[in-house]
């Protein structure tokens, strides 16, 4: 008996499109993101607010915040895209609609959502630049946001590895702070995994100070 082919549904089409986009991202976007994370990730300042100091300790200047790069948030020698390259090689022969392609993409997301932290950074007082992805905001401004290392992360591209996302909380609302604004944030880093609609983060910070990012020559 010959079995009838099941007509392709709209759901199948949506999955095919999603898999195609993710596959393209792994192949091209991962390499670009790795370079961006290794360098200072900010290109320009778009926000208009003045530096906001959040805590008495920062106002008194009693805390020294060390400038930190994003790669320092992972263990020494950790390569966030090693697994992506290996999975891409394994999946070169798969079509967009192959269930094995979807499984490889799921494996990569699982690895990135459980990316290892750098234990030495837990409790460190740091100053780090990044792009803003608002989580909580109201009429008074933004009170919670994700800080990410490159433009478009969590918005135009899938979330980076969890150890490359910092969940920042402000004691009071920050006005005029918008999506993908570039800032410096200062505070004490805490190793704390949390989930949000925009991605999983491995670190959190109660902000001591926030200011627009400017290059040193500006």
Short mmCIF file of C-alpha atoms in Angstrom, two decimals:
data_model
loop_
_atom_site.label_atom_id
_atom_site.label_comp_id
_atom_site.label_asym_id
_atom_site.label_seq_id
_atom_site.Cartn_x
_atom_site.Cartn_y
_atom_site.Cartn_z
CA UNK A 1 0.00 0.00 0.00
CA UNK A 2 1.34 3.39 -0.93
CA UNK A 3 1.16 6.01 1.82
CA UNK A 4 -0.05 9.47 0.93
CA UNK A 5 2.25 12.39 1.37
CA UNK A 6 1.12 14.80 4.06
CA UNK A 7 0.59 18.32 2.66
CA UNK A 8 3.11 20.87 3.93
CA UNK A 9 1.43 22.94 6.63
CA UNK A 10 1.92 26.57 7.54
CA UNK A 11 3.57 25.40 10.76
CA UNK A 12 6.13 23.40 8.77
CA UNK A 13 6.90 26.49 6.71
CA UNK A 14 7.46 28.58 9.80
CA UNK A 15 9.85 26.03 11.24
CA UNK A 16 11.73 25.86 7.96
CA UNK A 17 12.20 29.62 7.92
CA UNK A 18 13.34 29.66 11.53
CA UNK A 19 15.83 26.85 10.98
CA UNK A 20 17.21 28.57 7.88
CA UNK A 21 17.75 31.83 9.75
CA UNK A 22 19.41 30.12 12.69
CA UNK A 23 21.67 28.11 10.42
CA UNK A 24 22.79 31.26 8.63
CA UNK A 25 23.40 32.93 11.98
CA UNK A 26 25.61 30.08 13.20
CA UNK A 27 27.64 30.10 10.01
CA UNK A 28 28.23 33.84 9.64
CA UNK A 29 27.06 35.75 12.68
CA UNK A 30 29.01 33.70 15.22
CA UNK A 31 32.39 34.59 13.73
CA UNK A 32 31.52 38.28 13.62
CA UNK A 33 30.22 38.26 17.20
CA UNK A 34 33.40 36.59 18.46
CA UNK A 35 35.51 39.43 17.07
CA UNK A 36 33.15 42.03 18.50
CA UNK A 37 33.23 40.46 21.97
CA UNK A 38 37.03 40.39 21.99
CA UNK A 39 37.23 44.10 21.25
CA UNK A 40 35.56 47.12 22.79
CA UNK A 41 32.09 46.62 21.46
CA UNK A 42 30.81 50.20 21.34
CA UNK A 43 30.86 52.37 18.25
CA UNK A 44 28.92 55.48 19.25
CA UNK A 45 26.85 57.14 21.95
CA UNK A 46 23.15 57.63 21.37
CA UNK A 47 21.85 58.42 24.85
CA UNK A 48 21.43 61.93 26.16
CA UNK A 49 21.31 61.52 29.95
CA UNK A 50 24.16 62.58 32.20
CA UNK A 51 26.05 60.11 34.33
CA UNK A 52 23.73 58.69 37.00
CA UNK A 53 25.21 57.65 40.34
CA UNK A 54 23.07 55.15 42.18
CA UNK A 55 24.73 54.38 45.50
CA UNK A 56 26.32 56.24 48.42
CA UNK A 57 29.51 54.18 48.05
CA UNK A 58 30.02 55.38 44.48
CA UNK A 59 29.19 58.98 45.35
CA UNK A 60 31.80 58.85 48.08
CA UNK A 61 34.32 57.32 45.68
CA UNK A 62 35.00 54.46 48.10
CA UNK A 63 34.73 51.73 45.46
CA UNK A 64 37.29 51.32 42.69
CA UNK A 65 35.72 49.75 39.59
CA UNK A 66 38.09 47.91 37.28
CA UNK A 67 37.48 48.27 33.54
CA UNK A 68 36.57 44.82 32.26
CA UNK A 69 36.20 43.25 28.83
CA UNK A 70 33.52 40.73 28.02
CA UNK A 71 35.82 37.80 27.38
CA UNK A 72 36.92 38.02 31.03
CA UNK A 73 33.44 36.85 32.11
CA UNK A 74 34.18 33.37 30.74
CA UNK A 75 36.88 30.96 31.97
CA UNK A 76 40.38 31.50 30.65
CA UNK A 77 40.76 29.96 27.20
CA UNK A 78 37.00 29.45 26.80
CA UNK A 79 35.84 29.68 23.19
CA UNK A 80 32.10 30.38 22.92
CA UNK A 81 32.01 29.39 19.26
CA UNK A 82 33.95 26.11 19.38
CA UNK A 83 30.73 24.10 19.68
CA UNK A 84 29.09 26.19 16.96
CA UNK A 85 31.88 25.37 14.52
CA UNK A 86 31.75 21.67 15.35
CA UNK A 87 27.97 21.48 15.05
CA UNK A 88 28.09 23.37 11.75
CA UNK A 89 30.60 20.87 10.36
CA UNK A 90 28.39 17.99 11.50
CA UNK A 91 25.33 19.56 9.92
CA UNK A 92 26.79 20.55 6.54
CA UNK A 93 24.87 17.80 4.79
CA UNK A 94 21.50 18.61 6.38
CA UNK A 95 18.75 20.50 4.61
CA UNK A 96 16.82 23.29 6.34
CA UNK A 97 13.86 20.97 6.93
CA UNK A 98 15.93 18.04 8.24
CA UNK A 99 14.95 17.32 11.87
CA UNK A 100 18.65 16.71 12.58
CA UNK A 101 19.38 20.36 11.75
CA UNK A 102 16.82 21.51 14.31
CA UNK A 103 18.33 19.14 16.88
CA UNK A 104 21.83 20.54 16.30
CA UNK A 105 20.54 24.07 16.77
CA UNK A 106 18.83 23.03 19.99
CA UNK A 107 22.08 21.48 21.23
CA UNK A 108 23.93 24.74 20.58
CA UNK A 109 21.29 26.80 22.39
CA UNK A 110 21.47 24.43 25.37
CA UNK A 111 25.27 24.79 25.48
CA UNK A 112 25.11 28.58 25.31
CA UNK A 113 22.34 28.83 27.91
CA UNK A 114 24.61 26.95 30.31
CA UNK A 115 27.89 28.66 29.40
CA UNK A 116 30.49 28.51 32.20
CA UNK A 117 31.29 31.60 34.26
CA UNK A 118 34.64 32.85 35.49
CA UNK A 119 34.51 32.24 39.29
CA UNK A 120 37.07 35.00 39.85
CA UNK A 121 34.55 37.56 38.59
CA UNK A 122 31.91 36.67 41.19
CA UNK A 123 31.83 39.64 43.56
CA UNK A 124 34.23 41.75 41.50
CA UNK A 125 33.68 45.52 41.32
CA UNK A 126 33.79 46.25 37.59
CA UNK A 127 33.08 48.90 34.98
CA UNK A 128 32.03 47.42 31.65
CA UNK A 129 30.61 48.83 28.38
CA UNK A 130 27.70 47.35 26.51
CA UNK A 131 24.38 47.77 24.76
CA UNK A 132 21.06 48.08 26.56
CA UNK A 133 18.11 45.67 26.18
CA UNK A 134 15.34 47.03 28.48
CA UNK A 135 13.35 44.56 30.58
CA UNK A 136 11.41 46.76 33.01
CA UNK A 137 10.44 50.33 32.27
CA UNK A 138 7.65 52.75 33.03
CA UNK A 139 6.89 56.44 32.81
CA UNK A 140 9.83 57.21 35.09
CA UNK A 141 12.35 55.31 33.01
CA UNK A 142 14.15 51.95 32.88
CA UNK A 143 14.76 50.06 36.12
CA UNK A 144 16.07 46.76 34.75
CA UNK A 145 17.84 45.78 31.55
CA UNK A 146 20.20 43.28 29.97
CA UNK A 147 23.66 44.50 29.04
CA UNK A 148 25.04 42.73 25.97
CA UNK A 149 28.42 42.94 24.23
CA UNK A 150 27.45 43.69 20.62
CA UNK A 151 24.80 45.63 18.77
CA UNK A 152 21.59 43.74 17.98
CA UNK A 153 22.10 40.92 20.49
CA UNK A 154 18.75 39.59 21.80
CA UNK A 155 16.93 41.96 19.42
CA UNK A 156 18.04 41.34 15.83
CA UNK A 157 20.02 38.16 16.53
CA UNK A 158 19.60 35.24 18.97
CA UNK A 159 20.95 35.78 22.49
CA UNK A 160 24.72 35.40 23.07
CA UNK A 161 26.02 32.75 25.47
CA UNK A 162 24.60 33.31 28.94
CA UNK A 163 27.99 34.32 30.38
CA UNK A 164 28.03 37.18 27.86
CA UNK A 165 24.78 38.69 29.19
CA UNK A 166 24.58 40.79 32.35
CA UNK A 167 21.25 41.56 34.05
CA UNK A 168 21.45 45.07 35.51
CA UNK A 169 19.07 46.56 38.06
CA UNK A 170 18.82 50.24 39.03
CA UNK A 171 17.72 51.49 42.44
CA UNK A 172 15.67 54.20 40.74
CA UNK A 173 14.41 54.64 37.15
CA UNK A 174 16.90 55.83 34.53
CA UNK A 175 15.36 58.32 32.13
CA UNK A 176 16.00 58.55 28.38
CA UNK A 177 17.54 55.08 28.23
CA UNK A 178 16.57 53.27 25.03
CA UNK A 179 17.06 49.92 23.33
CA UNK A 180 20.62 49.46 22.05
CA UNK A 181 21.90 52.62 23.73
CA UNK A 182 25.62 52.29 24.51
CA UNK A 183 26.65 52.77 28.14
CA UNK A 184 29.23 52.14 30.81
CA UNK A 185 27.83 50.45 33.91
CA UNK A 186 29.67 50.16 37.23
CA UNK A 187 28.82 47.89 40.11
CA UNK A 188 29.62 44.66 41.90
CA UNK A 189 29.17 41.61 39.70
CA UNK A 190 27.26 38.60 41.01
CA UNK A 191 27.14 35.13 39.50
CA UNK A 192 23.39 34.55 39.27
CA UNK A 193 21.58 32.76 36.47
CA UNK A 194 18.22 34.23 35.47
CA UNK A 195 15.86 33.90 32.53
CA UNK A 196 14.04 36.67 30.71
CA UNK A 197 12.03 36.87 27.48
CA UNK A 198 15.18 38.23 25.79
CA UNK A 199 17.61 35.56 26.94
CA UNK A 200 19.33 33.82 29.85
CA UNK A 201 22.02 35.68 31.80
CA UNK A 202 24.73 34.24 34.05
CA UNK A 203 25.55 37.48 35.86
CA UNK A 204 23.64 40.23 37.63
CA UNK A 205 24.54 43.66 38.95
CA UNK A 206 22.96 46.31 41.15
CA UNK A 207 24.11 49.42 39.33
CA UNK A 208 26.31 51.85 41.26
CA UNK A 209 26.77 54.19 38.30
CA UNK A 210 25.76 54.39 34.65
CA UNK A 211 26.97 56.81 32.01
CA UNK A 212 26.99 57.20 28.22
CA UNK A 213 29.78 55.36 26.47
CA UNK A 214 32.41 57.59 24.93
CA UNK A 215 35.71 56.64 23.44
CA UNK A 216 38.74 57.92 25.31
CA UNK A 217 39.50 60.50 22.63
CA UNK A 218 35.98 62.01 22.87
#
